[in-house]
Coordinates of C-alpha atoms in Angstrom, one line a residue:
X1 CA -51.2 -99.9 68.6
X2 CA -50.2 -96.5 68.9
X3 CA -51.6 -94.0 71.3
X4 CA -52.9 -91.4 70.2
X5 CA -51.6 -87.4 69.7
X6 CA -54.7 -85.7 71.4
X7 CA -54.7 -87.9 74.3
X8 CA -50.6 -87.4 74.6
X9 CA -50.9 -83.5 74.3
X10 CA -53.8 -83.4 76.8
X11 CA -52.1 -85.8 79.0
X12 CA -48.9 -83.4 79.2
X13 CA -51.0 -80.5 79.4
X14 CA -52.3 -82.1 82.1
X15 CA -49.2 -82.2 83.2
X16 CA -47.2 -79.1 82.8
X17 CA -46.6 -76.6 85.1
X18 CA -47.2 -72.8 84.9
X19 CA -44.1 -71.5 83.7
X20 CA -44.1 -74.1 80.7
X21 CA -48.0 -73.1 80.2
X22 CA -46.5 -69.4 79.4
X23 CA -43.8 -70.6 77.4
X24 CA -46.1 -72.8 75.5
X25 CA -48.7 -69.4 75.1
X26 CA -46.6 -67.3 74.3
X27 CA -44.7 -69.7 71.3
X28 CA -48.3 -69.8 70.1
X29 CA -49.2 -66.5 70.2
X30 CA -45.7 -66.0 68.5
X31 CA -46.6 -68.7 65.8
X32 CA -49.7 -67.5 64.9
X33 CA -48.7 -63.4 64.6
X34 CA -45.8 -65.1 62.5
X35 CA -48.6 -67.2 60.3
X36 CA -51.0 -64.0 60.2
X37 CA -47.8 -61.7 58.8
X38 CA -47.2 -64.3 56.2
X39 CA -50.6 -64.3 55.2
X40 CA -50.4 -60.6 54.7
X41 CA -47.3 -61.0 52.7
X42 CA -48.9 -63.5 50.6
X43 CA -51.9 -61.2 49.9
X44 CA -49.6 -57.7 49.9
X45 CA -47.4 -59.7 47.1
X46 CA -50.8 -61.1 44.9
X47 CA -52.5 -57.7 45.5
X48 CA -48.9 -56.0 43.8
X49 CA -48.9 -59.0 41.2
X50 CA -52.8 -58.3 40.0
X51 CA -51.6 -54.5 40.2
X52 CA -48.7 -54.9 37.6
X53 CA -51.2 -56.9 35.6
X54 CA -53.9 -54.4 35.1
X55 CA -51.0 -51.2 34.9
X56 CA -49.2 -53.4 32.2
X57 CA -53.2 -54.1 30.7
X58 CA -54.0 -50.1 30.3
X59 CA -51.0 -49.6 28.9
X60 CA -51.5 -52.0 26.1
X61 CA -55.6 -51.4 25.6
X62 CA -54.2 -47.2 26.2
X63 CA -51.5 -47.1 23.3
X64 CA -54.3 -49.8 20.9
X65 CA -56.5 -46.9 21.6
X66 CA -53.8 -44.3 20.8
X67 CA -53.3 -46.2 17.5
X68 CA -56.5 -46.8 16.5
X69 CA -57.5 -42.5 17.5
X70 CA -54.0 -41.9 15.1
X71 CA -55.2 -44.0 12.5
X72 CA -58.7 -42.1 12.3
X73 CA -57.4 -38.7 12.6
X74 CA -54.9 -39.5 9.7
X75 CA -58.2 -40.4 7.2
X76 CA -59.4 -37.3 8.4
X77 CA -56.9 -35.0 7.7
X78 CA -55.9 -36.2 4.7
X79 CA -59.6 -36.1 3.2
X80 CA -59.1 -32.7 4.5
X81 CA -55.6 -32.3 2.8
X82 CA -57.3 -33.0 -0.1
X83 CA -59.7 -30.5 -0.2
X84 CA -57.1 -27.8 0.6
X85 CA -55.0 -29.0 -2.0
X86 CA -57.7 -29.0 -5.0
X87 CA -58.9 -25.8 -3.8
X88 CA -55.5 -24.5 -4.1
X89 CA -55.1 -26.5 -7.4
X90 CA -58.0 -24.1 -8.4
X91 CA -56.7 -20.9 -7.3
X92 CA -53.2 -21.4 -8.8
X93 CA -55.1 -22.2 -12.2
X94 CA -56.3 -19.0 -11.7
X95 CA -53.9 -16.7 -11.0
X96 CA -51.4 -18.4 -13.8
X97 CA -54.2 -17.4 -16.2
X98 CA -54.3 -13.6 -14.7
X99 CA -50.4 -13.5 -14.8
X100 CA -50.3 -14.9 -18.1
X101 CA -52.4 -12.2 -19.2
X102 CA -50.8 -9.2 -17.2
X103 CA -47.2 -11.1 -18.6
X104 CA -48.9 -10.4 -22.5
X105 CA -49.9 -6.7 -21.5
X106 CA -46.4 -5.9 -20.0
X107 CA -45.1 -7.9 -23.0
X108 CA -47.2 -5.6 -25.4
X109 CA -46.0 -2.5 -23.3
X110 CA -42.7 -3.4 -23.4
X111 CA -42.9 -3.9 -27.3
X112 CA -44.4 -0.1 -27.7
X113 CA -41.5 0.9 -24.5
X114 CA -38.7 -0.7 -26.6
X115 CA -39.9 1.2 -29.7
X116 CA -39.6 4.5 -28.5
X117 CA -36.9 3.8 -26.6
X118 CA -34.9 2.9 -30.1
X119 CA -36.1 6.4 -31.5
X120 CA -35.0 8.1 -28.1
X121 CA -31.9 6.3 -28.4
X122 CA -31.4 7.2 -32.1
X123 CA -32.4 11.1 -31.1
X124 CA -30.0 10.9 -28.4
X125 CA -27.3 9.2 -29.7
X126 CA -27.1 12.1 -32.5
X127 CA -27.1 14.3 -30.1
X128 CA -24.5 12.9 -28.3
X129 CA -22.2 12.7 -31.4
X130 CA -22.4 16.0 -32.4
X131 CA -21.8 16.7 -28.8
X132 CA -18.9 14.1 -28.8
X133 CA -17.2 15.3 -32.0
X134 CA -17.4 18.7 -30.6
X135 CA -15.5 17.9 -27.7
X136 CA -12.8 16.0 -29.9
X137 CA -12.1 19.1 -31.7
X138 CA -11.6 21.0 -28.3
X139 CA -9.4 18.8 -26.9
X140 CA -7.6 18.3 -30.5
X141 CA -6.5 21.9 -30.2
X142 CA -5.8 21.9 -26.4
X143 CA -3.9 18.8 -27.1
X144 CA -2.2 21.2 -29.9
X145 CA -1.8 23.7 -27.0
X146 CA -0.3 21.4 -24.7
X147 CA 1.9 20.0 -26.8
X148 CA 3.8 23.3 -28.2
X149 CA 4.2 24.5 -24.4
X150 CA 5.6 21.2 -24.0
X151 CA 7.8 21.3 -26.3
X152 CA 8.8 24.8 -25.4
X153 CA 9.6 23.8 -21.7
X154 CA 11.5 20.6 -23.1
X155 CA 13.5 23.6 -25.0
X156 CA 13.7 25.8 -22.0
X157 CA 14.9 22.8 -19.8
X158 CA 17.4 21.7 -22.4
X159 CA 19.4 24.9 -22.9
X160 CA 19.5 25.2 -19.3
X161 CA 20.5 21.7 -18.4
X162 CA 23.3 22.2 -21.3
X163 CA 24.4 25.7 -19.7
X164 CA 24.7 24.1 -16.3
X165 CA 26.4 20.9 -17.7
X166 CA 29.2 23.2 -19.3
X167 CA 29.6 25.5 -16.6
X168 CA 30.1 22.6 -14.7
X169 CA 32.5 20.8 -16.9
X170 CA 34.7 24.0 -16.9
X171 CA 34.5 24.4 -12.9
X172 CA 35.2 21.2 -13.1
X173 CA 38.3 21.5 -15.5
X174 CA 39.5 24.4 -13.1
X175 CA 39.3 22.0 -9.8
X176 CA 41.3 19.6 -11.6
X177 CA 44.0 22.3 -13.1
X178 CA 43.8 23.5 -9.1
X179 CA 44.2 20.6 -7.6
X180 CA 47.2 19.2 -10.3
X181 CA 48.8 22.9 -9.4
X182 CA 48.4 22.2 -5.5
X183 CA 49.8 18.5 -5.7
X184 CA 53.3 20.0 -7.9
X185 CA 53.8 22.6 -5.1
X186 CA 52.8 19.7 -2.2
X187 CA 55.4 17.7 -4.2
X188 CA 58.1 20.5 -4.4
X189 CA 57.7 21.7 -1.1
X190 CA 58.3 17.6 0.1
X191 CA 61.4 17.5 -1.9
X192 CA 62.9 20.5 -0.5
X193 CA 62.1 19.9 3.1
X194 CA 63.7 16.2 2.7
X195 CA 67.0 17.9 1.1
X196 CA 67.1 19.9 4.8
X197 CA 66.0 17.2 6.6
X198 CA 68.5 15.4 5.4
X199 CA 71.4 18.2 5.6
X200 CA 70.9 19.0 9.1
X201 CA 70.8 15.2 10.0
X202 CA 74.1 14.9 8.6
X203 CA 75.1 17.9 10.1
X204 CA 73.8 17.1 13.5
X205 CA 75.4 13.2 13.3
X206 CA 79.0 14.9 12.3
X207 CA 78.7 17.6 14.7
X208 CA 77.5 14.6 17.7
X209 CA 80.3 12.3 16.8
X210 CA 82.9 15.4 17.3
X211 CA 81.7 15.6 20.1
X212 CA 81.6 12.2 21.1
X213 CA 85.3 11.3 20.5
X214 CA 85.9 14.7 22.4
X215 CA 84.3 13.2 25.5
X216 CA 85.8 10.3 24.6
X217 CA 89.2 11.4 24.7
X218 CA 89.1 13.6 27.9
X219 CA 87.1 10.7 29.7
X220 CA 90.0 8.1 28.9
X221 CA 92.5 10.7 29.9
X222 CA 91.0 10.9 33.1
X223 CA 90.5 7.6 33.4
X224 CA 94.0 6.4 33.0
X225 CA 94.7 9.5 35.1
X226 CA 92.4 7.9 38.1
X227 CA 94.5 4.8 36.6
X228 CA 97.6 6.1 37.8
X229 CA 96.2 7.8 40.5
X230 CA 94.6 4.4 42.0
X231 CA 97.8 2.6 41.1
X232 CA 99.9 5.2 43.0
X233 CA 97.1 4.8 46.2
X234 CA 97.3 1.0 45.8
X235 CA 101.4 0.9 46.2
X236 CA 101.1 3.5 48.9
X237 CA 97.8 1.3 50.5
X238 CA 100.1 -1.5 49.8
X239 CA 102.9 -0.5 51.5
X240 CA 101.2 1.2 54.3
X241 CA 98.3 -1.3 55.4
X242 CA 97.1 -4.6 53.6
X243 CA 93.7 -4.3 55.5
X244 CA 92.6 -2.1 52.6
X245 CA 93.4 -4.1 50.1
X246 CA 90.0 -5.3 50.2
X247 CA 88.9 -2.2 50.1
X248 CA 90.4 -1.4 47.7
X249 CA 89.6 -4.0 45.4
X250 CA 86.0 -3.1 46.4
X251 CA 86.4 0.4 45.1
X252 CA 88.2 -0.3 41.9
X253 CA 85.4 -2.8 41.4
X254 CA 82.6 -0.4 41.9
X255 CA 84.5 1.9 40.0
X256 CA 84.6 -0.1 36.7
X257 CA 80.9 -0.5 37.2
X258 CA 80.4 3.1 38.0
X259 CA 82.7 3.7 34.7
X260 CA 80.5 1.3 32.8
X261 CA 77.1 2.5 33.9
X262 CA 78.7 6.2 32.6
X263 CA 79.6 4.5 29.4
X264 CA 76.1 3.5 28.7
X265 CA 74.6 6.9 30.0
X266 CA 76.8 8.6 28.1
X267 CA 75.5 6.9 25.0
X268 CA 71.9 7.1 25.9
X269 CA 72.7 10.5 26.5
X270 CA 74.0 10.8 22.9
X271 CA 71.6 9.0 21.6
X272 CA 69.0 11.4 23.4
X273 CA 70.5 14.2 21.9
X274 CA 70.8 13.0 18.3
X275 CA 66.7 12.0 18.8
X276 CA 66.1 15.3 20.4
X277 CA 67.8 17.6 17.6
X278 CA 66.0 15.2 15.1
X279 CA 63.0 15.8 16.1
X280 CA 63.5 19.2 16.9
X281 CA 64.2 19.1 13.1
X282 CA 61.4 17.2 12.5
X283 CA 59.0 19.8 14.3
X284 CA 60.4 22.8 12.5
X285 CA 60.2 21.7 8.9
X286 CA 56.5 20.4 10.2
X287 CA 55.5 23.1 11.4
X288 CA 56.4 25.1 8.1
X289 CA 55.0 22.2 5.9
X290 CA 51.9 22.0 8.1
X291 CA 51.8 26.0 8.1
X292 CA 52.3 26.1 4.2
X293 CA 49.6 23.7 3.3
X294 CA 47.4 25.4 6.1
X295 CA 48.0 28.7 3.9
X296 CA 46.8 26.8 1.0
X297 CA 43.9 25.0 2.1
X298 CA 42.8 28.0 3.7
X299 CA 43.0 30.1 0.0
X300 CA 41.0 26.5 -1.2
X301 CA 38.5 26.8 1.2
X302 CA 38.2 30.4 0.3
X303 CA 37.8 29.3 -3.5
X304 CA 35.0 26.7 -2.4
X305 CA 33.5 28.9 -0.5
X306 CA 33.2 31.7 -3.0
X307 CA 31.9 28.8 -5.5
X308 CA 29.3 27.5 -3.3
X309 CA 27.7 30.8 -2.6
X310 CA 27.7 31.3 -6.2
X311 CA 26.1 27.8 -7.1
X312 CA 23.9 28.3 -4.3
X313 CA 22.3 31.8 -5.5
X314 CA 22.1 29.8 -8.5
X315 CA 20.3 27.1 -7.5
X316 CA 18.2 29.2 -5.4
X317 CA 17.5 31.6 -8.3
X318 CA 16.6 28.2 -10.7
X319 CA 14.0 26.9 -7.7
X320 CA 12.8 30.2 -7.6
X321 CA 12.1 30.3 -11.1
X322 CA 10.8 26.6 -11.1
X323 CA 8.4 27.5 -8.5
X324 CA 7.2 30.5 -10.4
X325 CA 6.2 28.5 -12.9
X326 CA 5.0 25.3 -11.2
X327 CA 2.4 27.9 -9.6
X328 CA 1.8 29.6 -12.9
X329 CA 1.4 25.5 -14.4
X330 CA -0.7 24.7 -11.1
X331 CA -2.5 27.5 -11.6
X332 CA -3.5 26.9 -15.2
X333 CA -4.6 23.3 -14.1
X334 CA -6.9 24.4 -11.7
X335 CA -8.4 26.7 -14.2
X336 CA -8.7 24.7 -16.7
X337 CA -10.5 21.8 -14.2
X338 CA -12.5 24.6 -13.1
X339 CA -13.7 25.1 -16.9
X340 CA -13.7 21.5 -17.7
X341 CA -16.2 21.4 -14.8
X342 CA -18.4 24.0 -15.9
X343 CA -18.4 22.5 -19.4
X344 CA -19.5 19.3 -18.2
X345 CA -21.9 20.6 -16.0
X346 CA -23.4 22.3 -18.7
X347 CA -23.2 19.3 -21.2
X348 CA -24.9 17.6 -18.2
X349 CA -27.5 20.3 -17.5
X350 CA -28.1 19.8 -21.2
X351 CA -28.2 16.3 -20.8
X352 CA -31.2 16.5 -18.6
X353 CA -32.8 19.7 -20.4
X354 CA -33.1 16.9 -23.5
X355 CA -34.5 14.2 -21.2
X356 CA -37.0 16.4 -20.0
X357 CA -37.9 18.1 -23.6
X358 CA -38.2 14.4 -24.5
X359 CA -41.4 13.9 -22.5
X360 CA -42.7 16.7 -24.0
X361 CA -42.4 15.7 -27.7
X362 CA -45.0 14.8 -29.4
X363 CA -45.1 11.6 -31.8
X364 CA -43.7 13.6 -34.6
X365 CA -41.0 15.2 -33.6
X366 CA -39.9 12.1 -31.7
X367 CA -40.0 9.7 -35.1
X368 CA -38.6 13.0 -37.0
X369 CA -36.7 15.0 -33.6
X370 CA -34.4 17.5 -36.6
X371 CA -36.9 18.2 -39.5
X372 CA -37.7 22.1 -40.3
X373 CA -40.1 24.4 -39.5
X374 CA -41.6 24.5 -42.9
X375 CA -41.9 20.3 -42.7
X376 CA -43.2 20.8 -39.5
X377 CA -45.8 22.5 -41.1
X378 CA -46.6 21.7 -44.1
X379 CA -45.1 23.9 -46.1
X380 CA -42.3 21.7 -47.4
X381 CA -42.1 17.7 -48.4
X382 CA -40.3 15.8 -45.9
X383 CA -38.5 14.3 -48.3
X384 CA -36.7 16.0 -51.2
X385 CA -33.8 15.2 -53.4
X386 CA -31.9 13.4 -50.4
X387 CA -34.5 10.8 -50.3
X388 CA -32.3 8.2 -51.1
X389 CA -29.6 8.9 -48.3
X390 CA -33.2 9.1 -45.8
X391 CA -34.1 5.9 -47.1
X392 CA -30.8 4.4 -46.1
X393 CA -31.2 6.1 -42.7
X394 CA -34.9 5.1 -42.0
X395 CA -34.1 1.7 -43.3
X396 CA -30.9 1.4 -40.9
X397 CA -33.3 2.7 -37.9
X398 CA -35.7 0.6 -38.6
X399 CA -33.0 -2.6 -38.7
X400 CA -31.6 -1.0 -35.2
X401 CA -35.6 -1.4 -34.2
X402 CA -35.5 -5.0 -35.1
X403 CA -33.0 -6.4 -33.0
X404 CA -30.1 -6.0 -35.5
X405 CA -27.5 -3.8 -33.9
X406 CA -24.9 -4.3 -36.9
X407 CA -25.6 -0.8 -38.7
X408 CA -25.1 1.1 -34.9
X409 CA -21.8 -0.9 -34.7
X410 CA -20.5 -0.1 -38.1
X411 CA -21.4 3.4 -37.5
X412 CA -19.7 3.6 -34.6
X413 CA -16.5 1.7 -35.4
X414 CA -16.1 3.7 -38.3
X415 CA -16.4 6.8 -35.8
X416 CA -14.2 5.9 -33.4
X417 CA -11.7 4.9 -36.6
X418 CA -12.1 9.0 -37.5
X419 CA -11.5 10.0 -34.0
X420 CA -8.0 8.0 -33.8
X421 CA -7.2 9.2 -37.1
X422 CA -7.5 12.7 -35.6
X423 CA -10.1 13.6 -38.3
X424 CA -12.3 16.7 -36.0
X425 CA -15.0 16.5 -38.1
X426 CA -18.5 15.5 -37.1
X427 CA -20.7 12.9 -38.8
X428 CA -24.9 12.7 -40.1
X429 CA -26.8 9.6 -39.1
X430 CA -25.7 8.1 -41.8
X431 CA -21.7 8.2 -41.1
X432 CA -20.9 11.0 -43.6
X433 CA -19.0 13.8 -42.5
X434 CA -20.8 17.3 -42.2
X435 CA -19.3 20.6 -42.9
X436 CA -18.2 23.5 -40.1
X437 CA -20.8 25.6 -40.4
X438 CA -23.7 23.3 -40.3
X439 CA -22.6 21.8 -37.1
X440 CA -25.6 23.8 -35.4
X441 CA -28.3 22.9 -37.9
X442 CA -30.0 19.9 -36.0
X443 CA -29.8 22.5 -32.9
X444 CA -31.1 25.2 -34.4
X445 CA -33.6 23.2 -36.0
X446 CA -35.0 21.8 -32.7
X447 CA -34.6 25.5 -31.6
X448 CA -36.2 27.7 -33.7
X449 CA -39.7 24.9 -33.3
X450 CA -40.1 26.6 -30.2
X451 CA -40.7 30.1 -31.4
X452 CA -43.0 28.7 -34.3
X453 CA -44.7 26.8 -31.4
X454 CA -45.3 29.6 -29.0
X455 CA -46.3 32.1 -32.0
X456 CA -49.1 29.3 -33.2
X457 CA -50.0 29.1 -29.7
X458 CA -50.7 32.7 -29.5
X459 CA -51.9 33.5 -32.9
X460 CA -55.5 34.7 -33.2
X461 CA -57.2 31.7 -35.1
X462 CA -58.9 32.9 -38.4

């Protein structure tokens, strides 16, 4: 049987000593600080465990609450949606119907705006026309105007271009007759100085080859003179010494290249003197060739000279009548801007006088702007004999009132056909062309209402 632990740990207690007793303490107090750390470990980790668990639990229950908050506040705002919307459903009913009906009063207004803008249109258009064919016949006749003074300048400028073309075809025809005169004399002049060129060269080679055979002559007489002479000293060296001989052979060496270099400066000396008298020839018949044509293109330059003044004052005196008359032309352009301004600043003024008498018409005159006085009053039918040619009028208005703007084009084509014709006279409403004198009649019509006007304004009623 074994014994047992307790009594074998006590019995070695028993018998330890103290330093092992210390030992043994302190492993125990070291065991148990190492169990009581683990123990905290243990409960640190289980405590951070159970802490994951209930962060990772309000998560969950916080976004199930999130949802279920979202899904509530959805129903609610779209039951509130709802109302919005059929409120606004309402509302938009209600203002379609109000716009509907303001739409069918601006329509109606637009239908009464349209009408009397087609008898304003009609009223102005006439006016226009007359003003229009007016116009036409004043720039017919400046047209006129412009082209006759045209046509004079193209005159003007013609016979001048043809004077200046023949006057310079002759001066022309004299340059060349000059200049065919100058090149005979040139040519003449050439032939004759060649003939002495060529007469003093022959005179100057016979007269150098006289004297060449002279020197010649008297240089081989002195040579075979020296000849002799050297002969004569050679004997006598001969006979006297032989140590010249060398010497002497030296000398007569030197001498027949002394006598050769003479030969050839002799000739280069000729040959000097023939180039030298040549081109002393040369320079002479130059200098009067040179001085001769210097003569004559000095009397040329006088010629030109004399011409170019004369073109020049000429020129000068065409620029300065070509400037007269581009200031007179600029001049006459600027005025007649100046009046073409004025006369469309009064077209305009008159423009907006009619606007403004517009808005003062009353019904009548503005379905009837050019009837009488008398008509106007009473005194006379509105419509007489020409009631047909109304009729056709009225009932073309009232088509151009409908929509159906084929009468206003046919009336117009057929006056902008007259106007490139070049036919000046104006046209009725009705396309038919009017007479001179009642160009004013509409006009005077519209103007002499006034008068009638102001005296029924002022009249004393009865």
């Amino acid at each position: 049987m074994p014994p047992k632990k307790g009594k074998s740990s006590k019995s070695k207690k028993l018998n330890e000593t103290d330093e092992e007793r210390a030992a043994r303490l302190e492993a125990e107090a070291a065991a148990a600080q190492e169990g009581a750390r683990r123990r905290e470990e243990a409960a640190r980790l289980r405590l951070v465990e159970r802490q994951q668990k209930e962060q990772a639990y309000g998560h969950m229950n916080a976004v199930k609450i999130h949802n279920q908050w979202r899904r509530i506040m959805r129903m609610a705002k779209t039951e509130e949606l709802k109302q919005d919307i059929e409120i606004l459903s309402q509302s938009y009913d209600r203002t379609v119907d109000r716009k509907d009906a303001l739409i069918q009063a601006l329509d109606r207004d637009l239908e009464d705006a349209e009408e009397q803008y087609g008898t304003a249109l009609r009223g102005h258009l006439q006016v226009v026309d007359s003003l229009q064919d007016m116009q036409y016949a004043r720039m017919k006749t400046m047209q006129e105007q412009f082209q006759t003074n045209l046509k004079a300048l193209q005159e003007e400028f013609d016979s001048e271009r043809s004077d200046m073309t023949s006057s310079r075809n002759r001066q022309k025809k004299e340059m060349a007759d000059l200049m065919a005169a100058m090149e005979t004399e040139f040519a003449e002049a050439d032939s004759e100085a060649r003939q002495e060129f060529e007469a003093a060269r022959e005179e100057i080679r016979n007269r150098s080859s006289e004297e060449y055979n002279v020197l010649k002559i008297s240089l081989e007489g002195q040579i075979e003179e020296l000849e002799r002479t050297f002969e004569a000293a050679h004997q006598a060296y001969l006979q006297n010494t032989g140590a010249r001989a060398t010497a002497f052979q030296t000398l007569t060496t030197n001498d027949a290249a002394a006598a050769r270099v003479i030969e050839q400066r002799m000739k280069k000396l000729v040959q000097m003197q023939e180039s030298l008298s040549q081109w002393r020839t040369k320079i002479g018949s130059t200098g009067r060739e040179w001085e001769e044509r210097q003569h004559a293109l000095q009397a040329e330059k006088d010629i030109m000279a004399r011409h170019y003044s004369a073109l020049k004052a000429a020129m000068e005196h065409f620029r300065a009548q070509q400037n007269t008359r581009l200031k007179h032309l600029s001049a006459n352009s600027a005025n007649a801007n100046l009046e073409l301004k004025k006369k469309l600043g009064s077209a305009e003024r008159i423009l907006k006088l009619g606007e403004l008498c517009r808005k003062l018409e009353t019904e009548q005159e503005k379905v009837l702007p050019f009837c009488s006085p008398e008509q106007a009053l009473g005194l006379q039918p509105l419509f007489d004999q020409e009631e047909p040619q109304q009729s056709e009028a009225e009932s073309s208005a009232t088509s151009f009132d409908d929509g159906d703007h084929a009468g206003m084009s046919r009336l117009m084509t057929r006056r902008e056909n007259n106007f490139k014709q070049g036919s000046g006279h104006a046209l009725d409403h009705a396309g038919s062309p009017v007479s001179e004198w009642d160009y004013l009649n509409n006009f005077f019509k519209r103007f002499n209402k006034v008068p009638v006007s102001l005296l029924g304004a002022h009249k004393p009623h009865a």
